[in-house]
Coordinates of C-alpha atoms in Angstrom, one line a residue:
Chain V
M58 CA -40.3 79.6 229.1
N59 CA -40.0 81.3 225.3
E60 CA -42.6 81.4 222.8
G61 CA -42.1 79.0 219.6
I62 CA -40.8 79.9 216.7
L63 CA -40.6 76.4 214.3
K64 CA -42.4 73.8 215.1
T65 CA -43.3 70.2 213.8
E66 CA -46.6 68.5 214.1
K67 CA -46.9 64.3 213.6
L68 CA -43.5 64.8 210.6
T69 CA -43.4 61.6 209.4
H70 CA -41.2 60.3 207.0
V71 CA -40.7 57.9 204.6
Y72 CA -37.2 56.8 202.3
S73 CA -38.6 55.3 199.0
P74 CA -42.2 54.4 199.9
G75 CA -43.6 50.9 198.5
T76 CA -40.6 48.9 197.2
P77 CA -38.4 46.5 199.1
F78 CA -35.4 49.7 200.0
E79 CA -39.0 51.1 202.3
M80 CA -37.1 53.2 205.2
V81 CA -39.4 55.2 208.1
A82 CA -36.3 57.1 208.9
V83 CA -38.7 59.9 211.3
R84 CA -41.6 58.6 212.8
D85 CA -44.9 61.2 214.5
V86 CA -41.7 63.5 215.2
D87 CA -44.1 66.6 217.7
I88 CA -40.6 69.3 218.6
E89 CA -40.7 72.4 219.1
I90 CA -38.1 75.5 219.5
R91 CA -38.3 77.9 220.9
K92 CA -37.3 81.8 220.8
G93 CA -33.6 82.3 221.1
E94 CA -33.0 79.4 222.4
V95 CA -29.7 76.4 221.9
L96 CA -30.9 73.1 221.5
G97 CA -29.5 69.9 221.2
I98 CA -30.8 67.2 218.7
I99 CA -29.0 63.9 220.1
G100 CA -29.9 60.2 218.5
H101 CA -26.9 57.6 217.1
T102 CA -26.3 57.4 213.6
G103 CA -29.3 56.3 211.6
S104 CA -31.7 57.5 214.2
G105 CA -33.0 60.3 211.5
K106 CA -31.6 63.6 212.7
S107 CA -29.8 64.8 209.1
T108 CA -34.2 63.8 208.1
L109 CA -35.2 65.3 210.5
I110 CA -33.2 68.8 210.0
Q111 CA -33.7 68.9 206.6
H112 CA -37.2 69.9 207.2
L113 CA -36.7 72.0 209.2
N114 CA -36.2 74.4 205.9
A115 CA -38.6 72.7 203.4
L116 CA -35.7 71.1 201.9
V117 CA -37.4 67.8 202.4
K118 CA -41.1 67.1 202.2
P119 CA -42.9 65.8 204.8
S120 CA -44.4 62.2 203.7
S121 CA -47.2 63.3 206.9
G122 CA -47.2 66.0 208.9
R123 CA -46.8 69.9 208.8
V124 CA -43.3 72.2 209.6
L125 CA -45.1 75.4 211.0
L126 CA -42.4 77.9 211.1
E127 CA -44.5 80.7 213.4
G128 CA -47.7 79.3 212.8
R129 CA -47.5 78.5 208.9
D130 CA -47.2 75.2 207.4
I131 CA -43.8 76.4 205.6
N132 CA -44.2 73.9 202.1
E133 CA -47.6 75.4 200.8
S134 CA -46.3 77.0 198.7
K135 CA -43.3 78.4 196.9
E136 CA -42.9 82.2 198.2
S137 CA -43.3 80.1 202.3
I138 CA -40.4 78.0 201.4
K139 CA -38.2 81.1 200.0
E140 CA -39.2 82.7 203.0
A141 CA -38.1 79.2 205.2
R142 CA -35.1 78.5 203.1
A143 CA -34.2 82.5 205.2
K144 CA -35.5 82.0 208.6
V145 CA -34.2 79.0 209.5
G146 CA -30.1 79.2 207.5
L147 CA -29.5 74.6 207.7
V148 CA -25.5 74.0 207.9
F149 CA -24.6 70.6 206.7
Q150 CA -22.3 67.8 208.3
Y151 CA -19.0 69.3 206.7
P152 CA -19.8 72.3 205.2
E153 CA -16.5 73.3 203.6
Y154 CA -16.9 71.2 201.0
Q155 CA -19.6 73.3 199.3
L156 CA -17.3 76.0 198.9
F157 CA -17.4 77.3 195.4
E158 CA -16.7 80.7 194.5
E159 CA -13.3 82.5 193.7
T160 CA -12.5 84.5 197.4
V161 CA -14.7 83.9 200.7
Y162 CA -16.5 87.3 200.4
K163 CA -17.9 85.8 197.1
D164 CA -19.1 82.7 198.5
I165 CA -20.2 84.7 202.0
A166 CA -22.7 86.7 199.1
F167 CA -23.6 83.6 197.5
G168 CA -26.6 83.7 200.4
P169 CA -27.5 87.1 200.3
K170 CA -27.6 87.1 197.0
N171 CA -29.8 84.5 196.6
M172 CA -31.9 86.1 198.8
K173 CA -32.7 88.7 196.5
L174 CA -30.8 91.9 199.1
P175 CA -29.7 95.3 197.8
E176 CA -25.9 95.3 196.9
D177 CA -24.4 97.5 200.3
E178 CA -26.5 95.0 202.1
I179 CA -25.0 92.4 201.3
D180 CA -21.6 94.1 200.6
R181 CA -22.6 94.8 204.8
R182 CA -24.1 91.3 205.7
V183 CA -20.9 89.9 204.5
R184 CA -18.6 91.8 207.0
E185 CA -20.8 91.2 209.8
A186 CA -20.6 87.6 208.7
A187 CA -17.4 87.1 208.7
R188 CA -16.5 88.9 211.6
F189 CA -18.8 86.0 214.0
V190 CA -17.2 83.3 212.5
G191 CA -14.0 85.6 212.3
V192 CA -12.1 84.8 208.9
E193 CA -12.3 88.8 208.5
E194 CA -8.7 88.6 207.1
L195 CA -9.3 86.4 204.4
L196 CA -12.2 87.5 202.8
D197 CA -9.1 88.6 199.9
R198 CA -8.6 85.2 199.5
S199 CA -9.7 81.9 197.8
P200 CA -11.2 79.4 200.0
F201 CA -9.5 76.9 198.8
D202 CA -5.8 78.0 200.1
L203 CA -7.5 78.3 203.9
S204 CA -7.2 75.8 206.3
G205 CA -9.5 73.0 207.4
G206 CA -10.9 75.4 210.4
Q207 CA -10.3 78.6 208.5
K208 CA -12.4 76.3 205.6
R209 CA -15.5 75.0 208.0
R210 CA -15.5 78.9 209.7
A211 CA -16.3 80.4 206.7
A212 CA -18.9 77.7 205.4
I213 CA -21.0 78.5 208.2
A214 CA -20.2 82.7 207.0
G215 CA -22.0 81.5 204.2
V216 CA -25.7 80.9 206.1
I217 CA -24.9 83.2 208.9
A218 CA -24.8 86.1 206.4
M219 CA -28.4 85.2 205.6
M220 CA -29.5 86.2 209.0
P221 CA -31.9 83.3 209.9
E222 CA -33.3 83.7 212.7
V223 CA -32.9 79.9 213.5
L224 CA -29.1 78.2 212.8
V225 CA -29.2 74.4 212.5
L226 CA -26.0 73.3 212.7
D227 CA -25.7 69.4 211.4
E228 CA -22.8 68.2 213.5
P229 CA -20.0 71.3 213.1
M230 CA -17.6 70.0 214.8
A231 CA -16.9 67.4 213.4
G232 CA -13.3 66.1 212.2
L233 CA -11.8 69.4 214.0
D234 CA -9.2 69.8 217.0
P235 CA -10.0 71.2 220.0
Q236 CA -8.5 74.2 219.1
G237 CA -11.0 74.6 216.5
R238 CA -13.7 73.0 217.8
E239 CA -13.7 75.7 220.4
E240 CA -13.4 78.4 217.7
I241 CA -16.1 77.2 216.0
M242 CA -18.6 76.5 219.3
G243 CA -17.5 79.9 220.6
N244 CA -17.9 81.7 216.2
I245 CA -21.6 79.8 217.1
L246 CA -23.3 82.0 220.4
S247 CA -21.5 84.6 219.4
Y248 CA -24.0 85.0 217.1
H249 CA -26.6 83.8 218.7
E250 CA -25.7 85.9 221.8
E251 CA -25.4 88.6 219.9
T252 CA -28.6 88.5 217.3
G253 CA -30.9 86.0 219.7
A254 CA -31.2 83.7 217.3
A255 CA -32.2 80.4 217.6
I256 CA -29.4 77.6 217.7
V257 CA -29.9 73.9 217.2
I258 CA -26.8 71.2 217.3
V259 CA -26.9 67.9 215.8
T260 CA -24.7 66.2 217.6
H261 CA -23.6 62.5 219.1
S262 CA -21.2 63.7 221.4
M263 CA -22.7 64.1 224.9
E264 CA -20.2 66.0 225.8
E265 CA -20.8 69.1 223.7
A266 CA -24.5 68.3 224.0
A267 CA -24.1 69.2 228.0
R268 CA -21.5 71.9 227.3
Y269 CA -23.3 74.2 225.2
T270 CA -27.2 73.1 225.5
D271 CA -30.6 74.1 226.8
R272 CA -32.9 71.8 226.1
M273 CA -32.0 68.5 224.5
I274 CA -34.0 66.0 222.3
V275 CA -33.3 62.9 222.4
L276 CA -34.2 60.9 219.3
N277 CA -34.1 57.3 219.0
H278 CA -34.9 55.4 215.5
G279 CA -36.5 58.2 214.1
S280 CA -38.8 59.2 217.1
V281 CA -38.6 61.2 220.4
A282 CA -37.1 59.6 222.7
M283 CA -36.4 62.0 225.9
E284 CA -36.9 65.9 225.1
G285 CA -35.8 68.4 228.5
T286 CA -32.8 69.9 230.1
P287 CA -29.6 68.6 230.3
E288 CA -29.9 67.6 233.6
E289 CA -33.8 65.9 233.1
V290 CA -31.8 64.1 230.3
F291 CA -28.9 62.9 231.8
S292 CA -30.2 61.7 235.2
R293 CA -31.9 59.1 232.7
G294 CA -28.7 57.5 232.0
E295 CA -29.8 53.4 231.7
E296 CA -32.6 54.6 228.8
L297 CA -30.1 56.7 227.7
R298 CA -27.2 54.2 227.3
R299 CA -30.2 50.7 226.3
I300 CA -30.7 53.6 223.1
G301 CA -26.7 53.3 221.8
L302 CA -25.7 57.0 224.1
A303 CA -23.7 57.8 226.9
T304 CA -24.1 59.9 229.6
P305 CA -21.1 62.4 229.7
V306 CA -17.9 61.3 231.1
M307 CA -18.0 63.5 234.1
T308 CA -21.7 62.3 235.2
D309 CA -20.2 58.4 234.7
V310 CA -17.8 60.0 237.4
A311 CA -20.3 61.5 240.1
D312 CA -22.3 58.1 239.9
K313 CA -19.0 56.5 240.4
L314 CA -17.7 58.3 242.8
R315 CA -21.3 58.2 244.3
A316 CA -21.0 54.3 244.5
L317 CA -18.3 54.8 245.9
G318 CA -19.7 56.6 249.5
V319 CA -18.6 59.9 248.3
E320 CA -21.5 61.7 248.4
V321 CA -21.1 63.7 245.5
P322 CA -23.9 67.1 245.9
G323 CA -26.1 68.3 242.7
T324 CA -26.1 67.9 239.7
V325 CA -22.9 67.0 237.3
Y326 CA -22.7 66.8 233.8
T327 CA -19.7 69.0 233.1
V328 CA -15.8 69.8 233.9
E329 CA -16.8 73.1 235.9
Q330 CA -20.0 71.1 237.6
M331 CA -17.2 68.6 238.8
V332 CA -15.1 70.9 239.7
T333 CA -17.5 72.9 242.3
A334 CA -19.5 70.2 243.5
L335 CA -15.5 68.6 244.5
T336 CA -14.9 72.3 246.0
A337 CA -17.9 72.5 248.1
L338 CA -17.4 68.2 249.5
E339 CA -14.0 69.5 250.2
R340 CA -15.1 73.2 251.9
G341 CA -17.5 70.4 254.0
R342 CA -15.1 68.5 254.8
R343 CA -12.5 71.1 256.0
G344 CA -15.7 72.9 258.3
A345 CA -16.2 69.4 259.6
Chain J
M78 CA -34.1 62.7 191.2
L79 CA -31.4 61.4 190.2
K80 CA -31.2 59.1 192.5
D81 CA -33.8 57.6 189.2
I82 CA -30.3 57.3 187.5
T83 CA -29.2 53.2 187.5
L84 CA -26.7 53.4 184.8
G85 CA -24.2 51.0 186.5
Q86 CA -25.9 49.8 189.0
F87 CA -25.3 46.2 190.7
F88 CA -28.7 44.1 192.0
P89 CA -26.7 41.4 194.5
G90 CA -29.1 37.9 193.4
N91 CA -28.9 34.3 193.5
T92 CA -29.9 33.2 190.3
V93 CA -28.3 31.4 187.8
V94 CA -28.2 35.2 185.2
H95 CA -26.1 36.5 188.4
R96 CA -24.4 33.4 188.5
L97 CA -22.8 33.0 184.7
D98 CA -19.4 33.6 184.4
P99 CA -18.9 37.3 183.5
R100 CA -17.5 35.9 180.6
T101 CA -19.7 34.6 179.2
K102 CA -22.3 37.6 180.2
I103 CA -20.0 40.1 178.7
L104 CA -20.4 37.6 175.1
L105 CA -23.7 37.6 176.0
V106 CA -24.1 41.2 175.5
I107 CA -21.8 41.1 172.3
I108 CA -23.7 38.7 170.5
Y109 CA -27.0 40.4 171.5
I110 CA -25.9 44.0 169.8
A111 CA -25.4 42.1 167.3
A112 CA -28.5 39.9 166.0
L113 CA -30.1 43.0 167.3
F114 CA -28.5 45.3 164.4
V115 CA -29.3 42.1 162.1
A116 CA -32.3 41.6 162.8
K117 CA -35.1 43.4 159.7
S118 CA -37.9 42.0 160.1
W119 CA -40.4 41.4 163.1
I120 CA -39.8 37.9 163.6
S121 CA -36.3 38.6 164.1
Y122 CA -37.2 41.3 166.1
A123 CA -39.5 39.3 168.0
C124 CA -36.9 36.8 168.5
V125 CA -34.2 39.0 170.2
L126 CA -37.4 40.4 172.7
V127 CA -38.2 36.4 173.4
F128 CA -33.9 36.0 174.3
L129 CA -34.0 39.8 176.6
I130 CA -36.9 38.9 178.5
F131 CA -36.6 35.5 178.9
A132 CA -33.0 36.6 180.4
I133 CA -34.8 38.9 182.6
T134 CA -37.5 36.7 183.7
I135 CA -34.8 34.7 185.4
S136 CA -32.7 37.1 186.7
K137 CA -35.3 38.5 189.0
I138 CA -34.9 41.8 187.9
K139 CA -38.1 44.0 188.0
L140 CA -38.9 45.8 185.5
K141 CA -40.2 49.2 186.7
V142 CA -36.1 48.8 188.3
M143 CA -35.5 47.9 183.9
L144 CA -37.8 51.6 183.4
K145 CA -36.8 53.5 185.5
G146 CA -33.3 52.8 184.1
M147 CA -34.9 54.4 180.5
K148 CA -36.3 57.6 181.8
P149 CA -33.4 59.4 181.4
L150 CA -33.2 57.8 177.6
I151 CA -36.9 59.2 176.7
F152 CA -35.7 62.1 174.8
I153 CA -33.2 60.3 172.4
I154 CA -36.3 57.8 171.6
V155 CA -38.6 60.2 171.3
L156 CA -36.4 62.0 168.8
T157 CA -35.1 58.9 166.6
A158 CA -38.8 57.0 166.3
A159 CA -39.6 61.1 165.2
L160 CA -37.0 61.4 162.9
N161 CA -37.0 57.9 161.5
L162 CA -41.0 58.7 161.1
F163 CA -40.7 61.6 158.7
Y164 CA -38.2 60.2 156.8
G165 CA -39.6 56.9 155.2
S166 CA -40.1 56.0 151.6
G167 CA -42.9 54.6 150.0
E168 CA -46.6 56.4 149.6
P169 CA -47.5 58.8 152.3
L170 CA -50.2 57.9 154.2
V171 CA -50.5 61.0 155.8
E172 CA -49.1 64.4 154.2
F173 CA -49.1 68.3 156.1
W174 CA -46.7 71.0 155.1
I175 CA -43.3 69.6 154.5
F176 CA -43.9 66.3 156.6
K177 CA -45.3 63.3 155.5
I178 CA -45.7 60.1 157.4
T179 CA -45.3 56.4 155.2
R180 CA -45.8 52.7 156.2
D181 CA -42.2 52.3 156.4
G182 CA -41.8 55.3 158.4
I183 CA -43.7 53.7 160.9
T184 CA -42.3 50.7 160.6
R185 CA -38.8 52.0 160.4
A186 CA -39.4 55.2 163.6
I187 CA -41.1 51.5 165.7
F188 CA -37.7 49.1 164.8
M189 CA -35.5 51.7 165.4
S190 CA -37.5 53.1 169.0
A191 CA -37.0 49.5 170.0
R192 CA -33.8 48.7 168.3
I193 CA -33.1 51.7 171.2
I194 CA -34.7 50.3 173.6
M195 CA -33.6 46.7 173.4
L196 CA -30.2 47.2 173.5
V197 CA -30.0 50.1 176.6
M198 CA -32.1 47.0 178.2
G199 CA -29.5 43.9 177.5
T200 CA -26.4 46.2 178.3
F201 CA -28.5 46.7 181.6
M202 CA -29.3 43.6 182.6
L203 CA -25.0 42.6 182.2
T204 CA -24.4 45.6 185.0
Y205 CA -27.7 45.0 186.9
T206 CA -26.2 41.3 186.9
T207 CA -22.6 41.8 187.9
S208 CA -20.9 43.2 190.7
P209 CA -18.4 45.4 188.7
I210 CA -15.6 43.9 190.6
M211 CA -16.6 40.5 188.4
L212 CA -17.3 43.1 185.3
T213 CA -13.8 44.1 185.1
Y214 CA -11.7 40.8 185.8
G215 CA -14.4 39.1 182.8
L216 CA -13.0 42.2 180.6
E217 CA -9.5 41.9 181.5
L218 CA -9.4 38.0 181.0
L219 CA -11.3 38.8 177.2
L220 CA -9.0 41.3 176.3
G221 CA -5.8 39.6 177.2
P222 CA -4.9 39.1 174.4
L223 CA -4.2 42.7 173.5
K224 CA -1.8 42.9 175.8
K225 CA 1.0 41.0 173.7
L226 CA 0.0 44.1 171.0
K227 CA 1.4 45.8 174.5
V228 CA -2.6 47.4 174.9
P229 CA -1.7 47.9 178.9
V230 CA -5.2 46.1 179.4
H231 CA -5.0 45.4 184.1
E232 CA -4.8 49.5 183.5
L233 CA -7.9 50.0 181.2
A234 CA -9.7 47.6 183.4
M235 CA -8.7 48.9 186.8
V236 CA -9.8 52.9 185.2
M237 CA -13.1 51.0 184.0
S238 CA -13.7 49.5 187.5
M239 CA -13.5 52.6 189.7
A240 CA -15.1 54.4 187.3
L241 CA -18.5 52.7 187.7
R242 CA -17.6 52.0 191.2
L243 CA -17.9 56.3 191.7
I244 CA -20.6 56.3 190.1
P245 CA -23.5 56.0 192.6
T246 CA -20.9 57.8 194.8
L247 CA -21.0 61.2 192.9
I248 CA -24.6 61.1 192.9
E249 CA -25.0 60.7 196.0
E250 CA -22.0 63.6 196.4
T251 CA -24.3 65.5 194.4
D252 CA -27.4 64.9 195.8
K253 CA -25.9 66.2 199.1
I254 CA -24.3 69.4 197.0
M255 CA -27.7 70.7 196.3
S256 CA -29.2 70.4 199.0
A257 CA -27.0 72.3 200.5
Q258 CA -26.6 75.7 198.2
K259 CA -30.0 75.2 198.1
A260 CA -30.2 75.6 201.8
R261 CA -28.1 79.0 200.9
G262 CA -31.5 79.9 198.2
A263 CA -29.9 78.5 195.2
Q264 CA -32.5 78.1 192.5
F265 CA -31.0 75.4 189.7
D266 CA -34.8 75.9 188.0
T267 CA -35.7 78.9 187.1
G268 CA -34.7 81.3 184.8
N269 CA -33.9 80.8 180.9
L270 CA -31.2 78.6 180.2
I271 CA -28.1 80.8 180.6
E272 CA -28.6 81.2 183.9
K273 CA -29.8 77.8 184.1
A274 CA -26.0 76.8 183.2
K275 CA -25.0 79.5 186.0
A276 CA -26.8 78.2 188.3
M277 CA -24.8 74.5 187.9
L278 CA -21.9 76.5 188.9
P279 CA -22.6 75.9 192.7
I280 CA -22.8 72.9 192.4
L281 CA -19.8 71.3 189.5
V282 CA -17.1 73.3 191.5
P283 CA -17.3 71.4 194.8
L284 CA -18.1 68.6 192.7
F285 CA -14.6 68.4 191.1
I286 CA -12.8 69.7 193.3
S287 CA -14.1 66.6 196.0
S288 CA -13.8 64.0 193.1
F289 CA -10.5 64.9 192.6
R290 CA -9.2 64.7 195.9
R291 CA -11.2 61.1 196.8
A292 CA -8.8 60.7 193.5
D293 CA -6.3 61.3 195.2
E294 CA -6.6 59.5 197.9
L295 CA -7.9 56.7 196.0
A296 CA -4.2 56.5 194.0
T297 CA -2.2 56.8 197.8
A298 CA -4.5 53.6 199.7
M299 CA -3.7 51.6 196.5
E300 CA -0.8 52.7 196.5
A301 CA -0.1 52.3 200.8
R302 CA -1.2 48.7 200.0
C303 CA 1.2 48.0 197.4
Y304 CA -1.0 48.1 194.1
H305 CA 1.8 47.8 190.7
G306 CA -0.3 47.4 188.0
G307 CA -1.2 44.1 186.6
E308 CA 1.7 42.8 186.8
G309 CA 2.0 39.3 188.9
R310 CA -1.7 39.9 190.3
T311 CA -3.3 36.8 191.4
R312 CA -6.5 35.9 191.8
L313 CA -8.5 34.5 194.5
N314 CA -11.0 33.0 192.9
V315 CA -10.2 31.8 189.3
L316 CA -12.6 32.5 187.3
K317 CA -13.9 29.0 185.2
F318 CA -16.6 27.8 182.9
A319 CA -19.2 25.8 184.4
V320 CA -21.6 23.5 182.3
R321 CA -24.3 26.9 182.3
D322 CA -22.0 29.0 180.9
Y323 CA -21.6 26.9 178.0
G324 CA -25.7 26.2 177.8
A325 CA -25.8 30.1 177.7
L326 CA -23.7 31.0 175.2
S327 CA -24.9 28.1 172.8
V328 CA -29.1 29.7 173.7
G329 CA -27.5 32.9 172.7
V330 CA -25.3 32.0 169.7
A331 CA -28.2 30.1 168.6
V332 CA -30.5 33.5 168.9
L333 CA -27.4 35.2 167.1
A334 CA -27.6 32.2 163.8
G335 CA -31.4 32.3 163.3
V336 CA -31.6 35.9 162.4
A337 CA -29.1 35.5 160.8
V338 CA -30.3 33.3 158.8
L339 CA -33.4 34.8 158.4
A340 CA -31.9 38.3 157.0
G341 CA -30.2 36.0 154.5
F342 CA -33.8 35.1 154.0
G343 CA -35.0 38.5 153.9
L344 CA -36.5 38.8 156.7

């Protein structure tokens, strides 16, 4: 198992404490993000996903508990906050709404510039980030002339250019068409593979979590309800449904087939696994 | 930080103040402001203050909420108080360099800041207890006669209601954009004035763009629902004055009359 890089300890966040609007968004959350993994954070709307991830780079201060980056509390000092913002990249939902510069190049350079990097390093990073998300051709264009998918990718490049060791994305595929989703996810994974950065994807889509993650954390009402590999989590379908989530369609299909007496082998939660399982079944039948 | 701004916010409730006809409340605020400007003495200020406290108490709006809303105005209040403090006439009590503080100056400073605070609190009472829809409907009805002078009353009321409605949305949006730019290492609280102004750019540009987009979408949505201005529009709930409205208005007029009479006696 890889070693942890980012960790929360008894993290709790209360909104508007001491008023009638008081609400506990996150309660006693202990999670660990490990080097080089793809982690999925799953939860229904209002389960505290967004609040939780804003703690990971000190945008929000915990009401109690700590967030540790490589063993050090990130809220310790101004320097540690700065370090956390550089090492933990956070891509918000609909990041394209935060584009503001005249050209895509300048917008991607905003993060590295704030890190006070030398000019040539900024240039190198902008080009590299643009390459990861496939917007090299668009660097001189105004970000406002781009299509929705291109804007989204340019905005993600703005965070990738900071070369974070942990890249956290809140619903990166929301509102895109299937092709756009594939592209974005491909971009993120290529950054993951080339740099070995840990990726955290926040989603409520089980399909996406099943396809892309190594490990999943399921949140319910601000607390961790389940944790484990997709296989482990999806084997607890009943519990998932109870907290307003679902198992991937392929898992449901496999369960229904089994209920009908078809012996679908192995665990199934992606289309590929289903194909493998059914092929195996078919071969077994022919062999018999 | 931005969430502290409560201007234009509505706190739903079911008190007498909430249930008053919006026209009554608007008229009361006008009467109240008039009384505030006519007031010259401790006694008349006290009368208006009692009226305000009475209204706040029965509306069950928490004083804390009121005070929170005043926060952005602290600077203006302090500045007004300071200016008045040094511009009083009469015998100086304290004197240093070019400044002199007189008894007159102190009273004026107190009156002026009290006037601003009470003015703002009074108008807060209106927006805190009246939903934006009711508020604009009330305004539209009150300004109705101006239609004869070709003033586009309905359109103005509609613009106002949308503006009020969008304030909280814009604040939320600003918060979100700020977080996103902070995540990219932006800093808003360091550097000199010019640097600080420059740092606002990454917030303002996206904010403007999304506002225009929102305006566009809203216009389309309104047209899709056949909105074509005020002509021939009818209401589901037509406003009617109730006994409590006449009661509230009489109290307001009484306070104003009282203050005016006191002012007439030079108090």
